[in-house]
PDB file of C-alpha atoms in Angstrom:
ATOM      1  CA  MET A1151       8.984   5.413   9.504  1.00 31.00           C
ATOM      2  CA  ARG A1152       6.313   7.836  11.613  1.00 33.00           C
ATOM      3  CA  ALA A1153       2.683   7.155   9.132  1.00 30.00           C
ATOM      4  CA  ASP A1154       0.622   9.321  11.114  1.00 32.00           C
ATOM      5  CA  ASP A1155       2.872  12.313   9.877  1.00 33.00           C
ATOM      6  CA  ARG A1156       0.796  13.375   7.152  1.00 32.00           C
ATOM      7  CA  LEU A1157       0.134  16.867   5.655  1.00 33.00           C
ATOM      8  CA  SER A1158      -3.686  17.355   4.834  1.00 32.00           C
ATOM      9  CA  ALA A1159      -4.547  16.494   1.266  1.00 33.00           C
ATOM     10  CA  LEU A1160      -1.226  16.805   0.599  1.00 38.00           C
ATOM     11  CA  GLU A1161      -0.185  13.479   2.354  1.00 43.00           C
ATOM     12  CA  GLY A1162       2.587  14.827   3.769  1.00 48.00           C
ATOM     13  CA  VAL A1163       5.012  11.348   4.801  1.00 51.00           C
ATOM     14  CA  GLY A1164       7.769  12.244   7.178  1.00 53.00           C
ATOM     15  CA  CYS A1165      10.772  10.166   7.942  1.00 58.00           C
ATOM     16  CA  SER A1166      14.085   9.671   9.548  1.00 53.00           C
ATOM     17  CA  VAL A1167      17.162   7.726   7.728  1.00 52.00           C
ATOM     18  CA  ARG A1168      17.067   5.843  10.712  1.00 49.00           C
ATOM     19  CA  GLY A1169      13.685   4.657  10.389  1.00 49.00           C
ATOM     20  CA  ILE A1170      14.609   3.573   6.541  1.00 48.00           C
ATOM     21  CA  GLU A1171      17.170   1.571   7.567  1.00 49.00           C
ATOM     22  CA  GLU A1172      15.178  -0.117  10.600  1.00 49.00           C
ATOM     23  CA  GLN A1173      12.284  -1.246   8.451  1.00 48.00           C
ATOM     24  CA  GLY A1174      14.344  -2.244   5.472  1.00 47.00           C
ATOM     25  CA  GLY A1175      13.117  -0.268   3.178  1.00 48.00           C
ATOM     26  CA  LEU A1176      10.287  -2.249   2.512  1.00 47.00           C
ATOM     27  CA  GLU A1177       6.976   0.234   4.740  1.00 49.00           C
ATOM     28  CA  PHE A1178       8.985   2.709   2.931  1.00 50.00           C
ATOM     29  CA  LEU A1179       8.237   1.875  -0.092  1.00 50.00           C
ATOM     30  CA  ASP A1180       4.692   1.362   0.597  1.00 48.00           C
ATOM     31  CA  LEU A1181       4.033   4.218   2.197  1.00 46.00           C
ATOM     32  CA  LEU A1182       5.344   6.768  -0.760  1.00 49.00           C
ATOM     33  CA  GLU A1183       2.916   4.024  -3.811  1.00 44.00           C
ATOM     34  CA  GLY A1184       0.119   3.464  -0.644  1.00 41.00           C
ATOM     35  CA  ARG A1185      -1.114   6.721  -0.597  1.00 42.00           C
ATOM     36  CA  ARG A1186      -4.968   8.164  -1.001  1.00 38.00           C
ATOM     37  CA  GLU A1187      -5.017  11.906  -1.099  1.00 42.00           C
ATOM     38  CA  ILE A1188      -8.093  13.478   1.587  1.00 40.00           C
ATOM     39  CA  ALA A1189     -10.440  15.521   0.471  1.00 38.00           C
ATOM     40  CA  GLY A1190     -11.605  18.857   1.849  1.00 38.00           C
ATOM     41  CA  GLY A1191      -9.023  21.202   2.273  1.00 42.00           C
ATOM     42  CA  ASP A1192      -6.696  20.885   5.853  1.00 44.00           C
ATOM     43  CA  ALA A1193      -7.113  18.590   8.005  1.00 51.00           C
ATOM     44  CA  LEU A1194      -4.451  20.468  10.408  1.00 61.00           C
ATOM     45  CA  ASP A1195      -7.536  21.058  12.797  1.00 65.00           C
ATOM     46  CA  GLY A1196      -7.447  17.325  14.043  1.00 71.00           C
ATOM     47  CA  GLN A1197     -11.374  17.076  11.986  1.00 76.00           C
ATOM     48  CA  PRO A1198     -11.593  13.556   9.820  1.00 81.00           C
ATOM     49  CA  ARG A1199     -11.147  13.873   6.708  1.00 77.00           C
ATOM     50  CA  ARG A1200     -12.656  11.313   3.395  1.00 76.00           C
ATOM     51  CA  SER A1201     -10.246  10.050   1.073  1.00 72.00           C
ATOM     52  CA  SER A1202     -11.302  10.098  -2.546  1.00 69.00           C
ATOM     53  CA  CYS A1203     -11.602   6.992  -2.441  1.00 74.00           C
ATOM     54  CA  GLY A1204     -14.069   7.055   0.121  1.00 80.00           C
ATOM     55  CA  ILE A1205     -12.139   5.781   3.300  1.00 82.00           C
ATOM     56  CA  LEU A1206     -12.545   8.311   6.733  1.00 85.00           C
ATOM     57  CA  VAL A1207      -9.725   9.516   7.931  1.00 81.00           C
ATOM     58  CA  THR A1208      -9.027  10.375  11.379  1.00 83.00           C
ATOM     59  CA  PRO A1209      -6.002  12.510  12.291  1.00 79.00           C
ATOM     60  CA  ASN A1210      -4.900  10.820  15.878  1.00 79.00           C
ATOM     61  CA  GLY A1211      -2.007  13.704  16.290  1.00 75.00           C
ATOM     62  CA  ASP A1212      -0.349  16.657  15.651  1.00 77.00           C
ATOM     63  CA  LEU A1213       2.008  17.536  13.187  1.00 79.00           C
ATOM     64  CA  MET A1214       5.611  16.631  14.443  1.00 85.00           C
ATOM     65  CA  ASP A1215       7.958  19.044  14.104  1.00 89.00           C
ATOM     66  CA  PRO A1216       9.404  18.446  10.945  1.00 89.00           C
ATOM     67  CA  ALA A1217      13.293  18.605  11.638  1.00 90.00           C
ATOM     68  CA  ASP A1218      12.389  15.355  13.197  1.00 90.00           C
ATOM     69  CA  PHE A1219      12.595  14.235   9.856  1.00 91.00           C
ATOM     70  CA  ASP A1220      15.520  14.149   7.231  1.00 92.00           C
ATOM     71  CA  TYR A1221      13.042  13.487   4.166  1.00 93.00           C
ATOM     72  CA  LEU A1222       8.778  14.794   4.272  1.00 93.00           C
ATOM     73  CA  ALA A1223       7.467  13.377   1.027  1.00 93.00           C
ATOM     74  CA  VAL A1224       4.908  15.000  -0.366  1.00 92.00           C
ATOM     75  CA  CYS A1225       2.885  13.002  -2.350  1.00 88.00           C
ATOM     76  CA  GLY A1226      -0.191  14.447  -4.720  1.00 81.00           C
ATOM     77  CA  GLY A1227      -3.956  14.290  -5.688  1.00 80.00           C
ATOM     78  CA  ASN A1228      -6.003  14.643  -7.117  1.00 80.00           C
ATOM     79  CA  ASP A1229      -6.692  18.388  -6.222  1.00 81.00           C
ATOM     80  CA  TYR A1230      -3.259  19.916  -7.519  1.00 86.00           C
ATOM     81  CA  LEU A1231      -5.206  22.694 -10.022  1.00 86.00           C
ATOM     82  CA  ASN A1232      -5.961  24.114  -6.194  1.00 82.00           C
ATOM     83  CA  ASP A1233      -4.942  27.163  -6.098  1.00 83.00           C
ATOM     84  CA  ALA A1234      -6.085  27.731  -2.384  1.00 80.00           C
ATOM     85  CA  SER A1235      -3.442  25.664  -0.274  1.00 79.00           C
ATOM     86  CA  PRO A1236      -3.901  26.485   3.464  1.00 83.00           C
ATOM     87  CA  GLU A1237      -1.440  28.586   4.359  1.00 88.00           C
ATOM     88  CA  SER A1238      -0.402  26.452   7.050  1.00 86.00           C
ATOM     89  CA  LEU A1239       0.453  23.272   5.119  1.00 86.00           C
ATOM     90  CA  LEU A1240       2.772  25.732   3.105  1.00 91.00           C
ATOM     91  CA  ALA A1241       4.490  27.332   5.893  1.00 93.00           C
ATOM     92  CA  TYR A1242       5.245  23.808   7.317  1.00 92.00           C
ATOM     93  CA  LEU A1243       6.922  22.777   4.497  1.00 94.00           C
ATOM     94  CA  ARG A1244       8.976  26.066   4.605  1.00 95.00           C
ATOM     95  CA  ARG A1245       9.673  25.404   8.635  1.00 94.00           C
ATOM     96  CA  ALA A1246      11.302  21.847   6.798  1.00 94.00           C
ATOM     97  CA  ALA A1247      13.041  22.766   3.957  1.00 95.00           C
ATOM     98  CA  ALA A1248      14.786  25.646   6.796  1.00 95.00           C
ATOM     99  CA  SER A1249      15.685  22.621   8.919  1.00 94.00           C
ATOM    100  CA  GLY A1250      17.839  21.333   6.302  1.00 94.00           C
ATOM    101  CA  VAL A1251      14.822  18.315   5.698  1.00 94.00           C
ATOM    102  CA  ARG A1252      15.790  16.910   2.304  1.00 95.00           C
ATOM    103  CA  LEU A1253      11.846  17.564   0.450  1.00 95.00           C
ATOM    104  CA  LEU A1254      10.453  14.998  -2.199  1.00 95.00           C
ATOM    105  CA  GLY A1255       7.909  15.819  -4.520  1.00 95.00           C
ATOM    106  CA  ILE A1256       6.156  12.630  -4.941  1.00 94.00           C
ATOM    107  CA  CYS A1257       3.785  13.040  -8.368  1.00 91.00           C
ATOM    108  CA  THR A1258       1.405  16.138  -8.122  1.00 92.00           C
ATOM    109  CA  GLY A1259       3.524  17.432  -4.967  1.00 93.00           C
ATOM    110  CA  SER A1260       5.813  19.116  -6.530  1.00 94.00           C
ATOM    111  CA  PHE A1261       2.810  21.588  -6.925  1.00 95.00           C
ATOM    112  CA  ALA A1262       2.673  22.261  -3.696  1.00 93.00           C
ATOM    113  CA  ILE A1263       6.376  22.822  -2.942  1.00 95.00           C
ATOM    114  CA  ALA A1264       6.352  25.314  -5.942  1.00 96.00           C
ATOM    115  CA  ARG A1265       3.505  26.927  -4.204  1.00 95.00           C
ATOM    116  CA  ALA A1266       5.521  27.085  -1.287  1.00 95.00           C
ATOM    117  CA  GLY A1267       8.185  28.666  -2.905  1.00 96.00           C
ATOM    118  CA  LEU A1268      11.392  25.740  -2.636  1.00 96.00           C
ATOM    119  CA  VAL A1269      11.690  25.584  -5.882  1.00 96.00           C
ATOM    120  CA  GLY A1270      13.898  28.597  -7.138  1.00 94.00           C
ATOM    121  CA  PRO A1271      16.676  27.492  -9.360  1.00 95.00           C
ATOM    122  CA  ARG A1272      16.382  23.662  -9.438  1.00 95.00           C
ATOM    123  CA  ARG A1273      14.548  21.259 -12.241  1.00 94.00           C
ATOM    124  CA  VAL A1274      12.338  18.983 -11.413  1.00 95.00           C
ATOM    125  CA  CYS A1275      10.604  16.276 -12.507  1.00 94.00           C
ATOM    126  CA  VAL A1276       6.599  16.465 -13.253  1.00 92.00           C
ATOM    127  CA  HIS A1277       4.343  13.446 -14.774  1.00 90.00           C
ATOM    128  CA  TRP A1278       3.883  14.266 -18.370  1.00 84.00           C
ATOM    129  CA  ASN A1279       0.634  14.297 -18.137  1.00 82.00           C
ATOM    130  CA  VAL A1280       0.592  17.284 -16.139  1.00 88.00           C
ATOM    131  CA  LEU A1281       3.733  19.525 -17.320  1.00 88.00           C
ATOM    132  CA  ASP A1282       1.230  21.840 -19.409  1.00 86.00           C
ATOM    133  CA  ALA A1283      -0.453  23.266 -16.296  1.00 90.00           C
ATOM    134  CA  PHE A1284       2.315  22.796 -13.971  1.00 93.00           C
ATOM    135  CA  LYS A1285       4.042  25.271 -16.424  1.00 92.00           C
ATOM    136  CA  GLN A1286       0.870  27.471 -16.417  1.00 92.00           C
ATOM    137  CA  ARG A1287       1.218  27.606 -13.056  1.00 94.00           C
ATOM    138  CA  PHE A1288       4.721  28.246 -12.763  1.00 95.00           C
ATOM    139  CA  PRO A1289       6.281  29.995 -16.028  1.00 94.00           C
ATOM    140  CA  LYS A1290       9.502  30.700 -14.377  1.00 95.00           C
ATOM    141  CA  LEU A1291      10.698  26.632 -13.143  1.00 96.00           C
ATOM    142  CA  GLN A1292      12.444  24.506 -14.906  1.00 94.00           C
ATOM    143  CA  ALA A1293      10.433  21.168 -15.381  1.00 93.00           C
ATOM    144  CA  GLY A1294      11.168  18.552 -17.278  1.00 86.00           C
ATOM    145  CA  VAL A1295       9.498  14.618 -18.439  1.00 85.00           C
ATOM    146  CA  GLU A1296      12.599  13.067 -20.205  1.00 81.00           C
ATOM    147  CA  ARG A1297      13.354  11.643 -16.406  1.00 85.00           C
ATOM    148  CA  LEU A1298      11.587   9.482 -13.989  1.00 89.00           C
ATOM    149  CA  PHE A1299      12.619  11.352 -10.972  1.00 92.00           C
ATOM    150  CA  ILE A1300      15.724  14.366 -10.237  1.00 94.00           C
ATOM    151  CA  ASP A1301      17.898  14.621  -6.893  1.00 94.00           C
ATOM    152  CA  GLU A1302      18.637  18.026  -6.512  1.00 95.00           C
ATOM    153  CA  GLY A1303      20.358  17.378  -3.045  1.00 93.00           C
ATOM    154  CA  ASP A1304      17.756  18.885  -1.064  1.00 94.00           C
ATOM    155  CA  LEU A1305      14.764  18.312  -2.982  1.00 96.00           C
ATOM    156  CA  ILE A1306      13.714  15.251  -5.462  1.00 96.00           C
ATOM    157  CA  THR A1307      11.067  14.788  -7.335  1.00 96.00           C
ATOM    158  CA  CYS A1308       9.560  12.307  -9.080  1.00 94.00           C
ATOM    159  CA  ALA A1309       7.289  11.459 -12.074  1.00 90.00           C
ATOM    160  CA  GLY A1310       4.760   9.470  -9.056  1.00 86.00           C
ATOM    161  CA  SER A1311       2.705   5.659 -10.131  1.00 84.00           C
ATOM    162  CA  THR A1312       5.662   3.756 -10.366  1.00 85.00           C
ATOM    163  CA  ALA A1313       8.088   5.396 -10.647  1.00 88.00           C
ATOM    164  CA  ALA A1314       7.943   6.565  -7.368  1.00 90.00           C
ATOM    165  CA  ILE A1315       8.926   2.815  -5.763  1.00 91.00           C
ATOM    166  CA  ASP A1316      11.963   3.250  -8.157  1.00 90.00           C
ATOM    167  CA  LEU A1317      12.110   6.590  -5.983  1.00 93.00           C
ATOM    168  CA  GLY A1318      11.732   4.423  -2.674  1.00 91.00           C
ATOM    169  CA  LEU A1319      14.739   1.516  -4.426  1.00 92.00           C
ATOM    170  CA  TYR A1320      17.175   4.768  -5.144  1.00 92.00           C
ATOM    171  CA  LEU A1321      16.882   6.147  -1.095  1.00 92.00           C
ATOM    172  CA  VAL A1322      16.814   2.580  -0.092  1.00 92.00           C
ATOM    173  CA  ALA A1323      20.078   1.848  -2.066  1.00 91.00           C
ATOM    174  CA  ARG A1324      22.154   5.204  -0.971  1.00 90.00           C
ATOM    175  CA  HIS A1325      20.867   4.618   3.110  1.00 90.00           C
ATOM    176  CA  CYS A1326      20.696   0.928   3.437  1.00 90.00           C
ATOM    177  CA  GLY A1327      23.011  -0.116   0.655  1.00 90.00           C
ATOM    178  CA  ARG A1328      22.275  -1.984  -3.287  1.00 87.00           C
ATOM    179  CA  ASP A1329      21.398  -5.513  -1.401  1.00 88.00           C
ATOM    180  CA  LYS A1330      18.642  -4.728   0.542  1.00 89.00           C
ATOM    181  CA  ALA A1331      17.388  -2.277  -2.458  1.00 87.00           C
ATOM    182  CA  GLN A1332      17.239  -5.630  -3.891  1.00 87.00           C
ATOM    183  CA  GLN A1333      15.380  -7.544  -1.553  1.00 89.00           C
ATOM    184  CA  ALA A1334      12.696  -4.737  -1.172  1.00 87.00           C
ATOM    185  CA  MET A1335      12.608  -5.023  -5.265  1.00 86.00           C
ATOM    186  CA  ARG A1336      12.610  -9.295  -4.756  1.00 86.00           C
ATOM    187  CA  HIS A1337       9.793  -8.436  -2.087  1.00 86.00           C
ATOM    188  CA  MET A1338       7.509  -6.577  -4.442  1.00 83.00           C
ATOM    189  CA  MET A1339       8.069  -8.561  -7.370  1.00 83.00           C
ATOM    190  CA  LEU A1340       9.623  -6.226  -9.362  1.00 79.00           C
ATOM    191  CA  GLN A1341      12.205  -7.543 -11.935  1.00 73.00           C
ATOM    192  CA  HIS A1342      14.664  -4.826 -12.127  1.00 74.00           C
ATOM    193  CA  MET A1343      15.088  -0.977 -10.680  1.00 78.00           C
ATOM    194  CA  ARG A1344      15.161   1.772 -12.739  1.00 79.00           C
ATOM    195  CA  PRO A1345      17.087   4.452 -13.409  1.00 79.00           C
ATOM    196  CA  ALA A1346      16.945   7.985 -12.886  1.00 82.00           C
ATOM    197  CA  GLU A1347      17.507   8.859 -16.427  1.00 74.00           C
ATOM    198  CA  MET A1348      15.203   6.289 -17.789  1.00 72.00           C
ATOM    199  CA  PRO A1349      12.775   8.090 -20.003  1.00 68.00           C
ATOM    200  CA  GLN A1350       9.027   8.426 -19.002  1.00 73.00           C
ATOM    201  CA  PRO A1351       6.762   6.747 -21.566  1.00 65.00           C
ATOM    202  CA  HIS A1352       4.703  10.070 -22.286  1.00 62.00           C
ATOM    203  CA  PHE A1353       3.625  10.143 -26.216  1.00 61.00           C
ATOM    204  CA  TYR A1354       1.423  13.283 -27.079  1.00 60.00           C
ATOM    205  CA  ALA A1355       1.089  15.673 -29.082  1.00 63.00           C
ATOM    206  CA  GLU A1356       2.793  19.521 -28.713  1.00 65.00           C
ATOM    207  CA  ILE A1357      -0.844  20.976 -29.335  1.00 69.00           C
ATOM    208  CA  GLY A1358      -0.973  24.817 -28.217  1.00 68.00           C
ATOM    209  CA  PRO A1359      -3.863  25.795 -26.485  1.00 67.00           C
ATOM    210  CA  HIS A1360      -4.619  28.053 -28.869  1.00 76.00           C
ATOM    211  CA  LEU A1361      -5.958  25.383 -31.715  1.00 82.00           C
ATOM    212  CA  ASP A1362      -9.843  24.184 -31.716  1.00 89.00           C
ATOM    213  CA  VAL A1363     -11.093  23.028 -28.608  1.00 89.00           C
ATOM    214  CA  ARG A1364     -12.338  20.184 -29.764  1.00 93.00           C
ATOM    215  CA  VAL A1365      -9.210  18.832 -31.329  1.00 92.00           C
ATOM    216  CA  GLN A1366      -7.334  19.533 -28.408  1.00 87.00           C
ATOM    217  CA  GLN A1367      -9.766  16.735 -26.789  1.00 88.00           C
ATOM    218  CA  ALA A1368      -9.875  14.337 -29.109  1.00 92.00           C
ATOM    219  CA  ALA A1369      -5.741  14.265 -28.765  1.00 89.00           C
ATOM    220  CA  GLN A1370      -6.330  13.594 -25.517  1.00 82.00           C
ATOM    221  CA  PHE A1371      -8.659  11.007 -26.128  1.00 87.00           C
ATOM    222  CA  ILE A1372      -6.342   9.545 -28.301  1.00 89.00           C
ATOM    223  CA  GLU A1373      -3.451   9.451 -26.270  1.00 83.00           C
ATOM    224  CA  GLN A1374      -5.420   7.554 -23.140  1.00 77.00           C
ATOM    225  CA  ARG A1375      -5.889   4.883 -25.855  1.00 84.00           C
ATOM    226  CA  LEU A1376      -2.919   4.151 -28.516  1.00 83.00           C
ATOM    227  CA  ASP A1377      -3.008   0.577 -27.275  1.00 83.00           C
ATOM    228  CA  ASN A1378      -6.590   0.538 -28.349  1.00 87.00           C
ATOM    229  CA  PRO A1379      -7.102   3.131 -30.800  1.00 91.00           C
ATOM    230  CA  PRO A1380     -10.568   3.958 -31.100  1.00 93.00           C
ATOM    231  CA  PRO A1381     -11.709   4.854 -35.084  1.00 94.00           C
ATOM    232  CA  VAL A1382     -12.734   8.210 -35.950  1.00 96.00           C
ATOM    233  CA  ALA A1383     -16.414   7.807 -35.773  1.00 96.00           C
ATOM    234  CA  ALA A1384     -15.215   6.968 -31.933  1.00 96.00           C
ATOM    235  CA  ILE A1385     -13.670  10.387 -31.385  1.00 96.00           C
ATOM    236  CA  ALA A1386     -16.027  12.028 -33.627  1.00 96.00           C
ATOM    237  CA  ARG A1387     -18.486  10.936 -31.035  1.00 96.00           C
ATOM    238  CA  TYR A1388     -16.035  11.848 -28.347  1.00 94.00           C
ATOM    239  CA  VAL A1389     -16.165  15.093 -29.012  1.00 94.00           C
ATOM    240  CA  GLY A1390     -19.571  15.646 -30.328  1.00 95.00           C
ATOM    241  CA  VAL A1391     -19.230  16.383 -33.826  1.00 96.00           C
ATOM    242  CA  SER A1392     -19.556  14.073 -37.423  1.00 96.00           C
ATOM    243  CA  PRO A1393     -16.664  12.152 -38.741  1.00 96.00           C
ATOM    244  CA  ARG A1394     -16.243  14.775 -41.318  1.00 96.00           C
ATOM    245  CA  GLN A1395     -16.349  17.785 -39.755  1.00 97.00           C
ATOM    246  CA  LEU A1396     -13.670  15.605 -37.150  1.00 97.00           C
ATOM    247  CA  GLU A1397     -11.319  15.348 -40.873  1.00 97.00           C
ATOM    248  CA  ARG A1398     -11.800  19.688 -41.715  1.00 96.00           C
ATOM    249  CA  LEU A1399     -10.850  20.079 -37.789  1.00 96.00           C
ATOM    250  CA  PHE A1400      -7.988  18.141 -38.035  1.00 95.00           C
ATOM    251  CA  ALA A1401      -6.402  18.991 -41.485  1.00 95.00           C
ATOM    252  CA  VAL A1402      -7.425  22.953 -40.215  1.00 94.00           C
ATOM    253  CA  SER A1403      -5.498  22.719 -36.969  1.00 92.00           C
ATOM    254  CA  LEU A1404      -2.999  19.734 -37.391  1.00 91.00           C
ATOM    255  CA  GLY A1405      -2.651  19.411 -41.609  1.00 93.00           C
ATOM    256  CA  GLN A1406      -3.077  15.627 -40.760  1.00 94.00           C
ATOM    257  CA  SER A1407      -5.701  13.968 -40.152  1.00 96.00           C
ATOM    258  CA  PRO A1408      -6.988  12.543 -37.344  1.00 96.00           C
ATOM    259  CA  ALA A1409      -6.117   8.606 -38.675  1.00 95.00           C
ATOM    260  CA  ALA A1410      -2.575  10.056 -39.645  1.00 95.00           C
ATOM    261  CA  PHE A1411      -2.291  11.592 -36.454  1.00 94.00           C
ATOM    262  CA  GLN A1412      -3.528   8.484 -33.925  1.00 94.00           C
ATOM    263  CA  ARG A1413      -0.785   6.201 -35.851  1.00 94.00           C
ATOM    264  CA  GLY A1414       2.399   8.846 -34.994  1.00 93.00           C
ATOM    265  CA  LEU A1415       1.463   8.575 -31.715  1.00 91.00           C
ATOM    266  CA  ARG A1416       1.718   4.836 -31.720  1.00 92.00           C
ATOM    267  CA  LEU A1417       4.821   4.693 -33.422  1.00 94.00           C
ATOM    268  CA  ASP A1418       6.626   6.865 -31.021  1.00 90.00           C
ATOM    269  CA  TYR A1419       4.914   4.852 -28.399  1.00 88.00           C
ATOM    270  CA  ALA A1420       6.513   1.528 -30.564  1.00 92.00           C
ATOM    271  CA  ARG A1421       9.851   2.899 -30.327  1.00 92.00           C
ATOM    272  CA  TRP A1422      10.262   4.065 -27.192  1.00 85.00           C
ATOM    273  CA  LEU A1423       9.654   1.022 -26.037  1.00 86.00           C
ATOM    274  CA  ILE A1424      12.128  -1.173 -28.538  1.00 91.00           C
ATOM    275  CA  LEU A1425      14.788   1.113 -26.825  1.00 87.00           C
ATOM    276  CA  ASN A1426      13.367   0.920 -23.449  1.00 80.00           C
ATOM    277  CA  SER A1427      12.064  -2.164 -22.807  1.00 79.00           C
ATOM    278  CA  LYS A1428      12.639  -6.029 -23.416  1.00 81.00           C
ATOM    279  CA  ARG A1429       9.088  -7.292 -24.636  1.00 85.00           C
ATOM    280  CA  SER A1430       9.184  -9.012 -27.750  1.00 91.00           C
ATOM    281  CA  LEU A1431       8.302  -7.347 -31.095  1.00 94.00           C
ATOM    282  CA  THR A1432       5.341  -9.320 -31.146  1.00 93.00           C
ATOM    283  CA  ASP A1433       3.943  -7.915 -27.590  1.00 90.00           C
ATOM    284  CA  ILE A1434       4.818  -4.204 -28.155  1.00 91.00           C
ATOM    285  CA  ALA A1435       3.471  -4.651 -31.685  1.00 93.00           C
ATOM    286  CA  MET A1436      -0.601  -5.515 -29.841  1.00 91.00           C
ATOM    287  CA  GLY A1437       0.868  -3.137 -26.907  1.00 87.00           C
ATOM    288  CA  ALA A1438       1.022  -0.179 -29.666  1.00 90.00           C
ATOM    289  CA  GLY A1439      -2.327  -1.061 -31.191  1.00 91.00           C
ATOM    290  CA  PHE A1440      -0.590  -2.800 -34.196  1.00 93.00           C
ATOM    291  CA  ALA A1441      -2.589  -6.170 -35.746  1.00 90.00           C
ATOM    292  CA  ASP A1442       0.593  -8.026 -34.972  1.00 93.00           C
ATOM    293  CA  SER A1443       4.345  -7.638 -35.951  1.00 93.00           C
ATOM    294  CA  ALA A1444       4.825  -7.573 -39.208  1.00 95.00           C
ATOM    295  CA  HIS A1445       1.779  -5.159 -39.373  1.00 94.00           C
ATOM    296  CA  LEU A1446       4.194  -2.582 -36.713  1.00 95.00           C
ATOM    297  CA  SER A1447       7.211  -3.624 -38.898  1.00 96.00           C
ATOM    298  CA  ARG A1448       5.588  -2.473 -42.356  1.00 95.00           C
ATOM    299  CA  ASP A1449       4.201   0.872 -41.426  1.00 96.00           C
ATOM    300  CA  PHE A1450       7.720   1.526 -38.779  1.00 96.00           C
ATOM    301  CA  LYS A1451       9.965   1.336 -41.903  1.00 96.00           C
ATOM    302  CA  THR A1452       7.651   3.465 -43.901  1.00 95.00           C
ATOM    303  CA  ALA A1453       8.336   6.154 -40.763  1.00 95.00           C
ATOM    304  CA  PHE A1454      11.924   6.046 -39.989  1.00 95.00           C
ATOM    305  CA  GLY A1455      13.298   4.185 -42.549  1.00 95.00           C
ATOM    306  CA  GLU A1456      14.136   0.578 -40.556  1.00 95.00           C
ATOM    307  CA  THR A1457      12.301  -1.863 -39.147  1.00 95.00           C
ATOM    308  CA  PRO A1458      12.014  -2.742 -35.874  1.00 95.00           C
ATOM    309  CA  ARG A1459      14.655  -5.035 -35.704  1.00 94.00           C
ATOM    310  CA  SER A1460      16.768  -3.092 -37.100  1.00 93.00           C
ATOM    311  CA  LEU A1461      16.268  -0.428 -34.641  1.00 94.00           C
ATOM    312  CA  ARG A1462      16.557  -3.004 -31.552  1.00 92.00           C
ATOM    313  CA  ARG A1463      19.863  -4.607 -32.788  1.00 91.00           C
ATOM    314  CA  ASN A1464      21.420  -1.236 -33.790  1.00 88.00           C
ATOM    315  CA  ALA A1465      20.695  -0.254 -30.377  1.00 84.00           C
ATOM    316  CA  SER A1466      22.101  -2.953 -28.853  1.00 78.00           C
ATOM    317  CA  THR A1467      25.210  -3.202 -30.568  1.00 75.00           C
ATOM    318  CA  GLY A1468      25.794   1.162 -30.119  1.00 64.00           C
ATOM    319  CA  ARG A1469      25.004   0.540 -26.253  1.00 58.00           C
ATOM    320  CA  ALA A1470      27.721  -2.250 -26.193  1.00 53.00           C
ATOM    321  CA  ASP A1471      30.423  -0.149 -28.632  1.00 53.00           C
ATOM    322  CA  ALA A1472      29.568   2.424 -26.050  1.00 53.00           C
ATOM    323  CA  GLY A1473      30.348   0.392 -22.724  1.00 55.00           C
ATOM    324  CA  ASN A1474      34.325  -1.189 -24.647  1.00 56.00           C
ATOM    325  CA  PRO A1475      35.736   1.970 -25.866  1.00 53.00           C
ATOM    326  CA  GLY A1476      38.609  -0.343 -26.407  1.00 52.00           C
TER     327      GLY A1476
END
């Protein structure tokens, strides 16, 4: 594993299969998860760059020939909306792809891969929080948030954050065996390896850009605080209107009140947790902003026609039946 092969603000991590095998996968996972964005643009000139966390990073060598690697990871940062990517970096990615190197798009690193024109007909996975931005910039490309990562053979993209760990474990298992992947998982104090098809826990409303910007801002504020729902007065202060004005804006734009909009998102989040985690119903209720499991159960049954307990039981029965077709 060569930790010093970086692509400036994109922080490309190059690695060979041999390197992954020699390190047992642990250093590879550390590189994917321990990255920091390098601010200030292109670092191919050898000049120091300051990262987004304040650390000054000085390159200690030129970028190596991408053909030396089996994988090249492009780890994105907060500068993904900057469409003026240095041509030298994009050219390096194109050289890597032309050499048969598999590209890994980590979080917003997929933006750089798309700018280099290397996605084509493949489907890419992006973090739900940047899906709209990706679609606006690359309307002809296929992007989704229904999985943690997508393997298209020569291009693997993931949602970023902790999904980078799941992708790393996936590659360790591929090249080193499942036992090594489980060893790496235990070393990182993780409970299990999440599969690629695990859906992202994304809970946001499909609000069109044509709606009032204050409604869009309020919706984003609500989405970010599902576990600790703010009162309507606080939401109104955030967007700079009175509570009464906010009520009218939501009624005109969405046909519902801010409180109803917020409750719907929290219920969707609770439903996802019930189906995709082993957390207790009390823990799920608290995590989705409900006072207790009884409060969640009442609202849940009103919205979905069944209780959280019955949903989990029926889902478990269905999975068991699918695994035993008889």
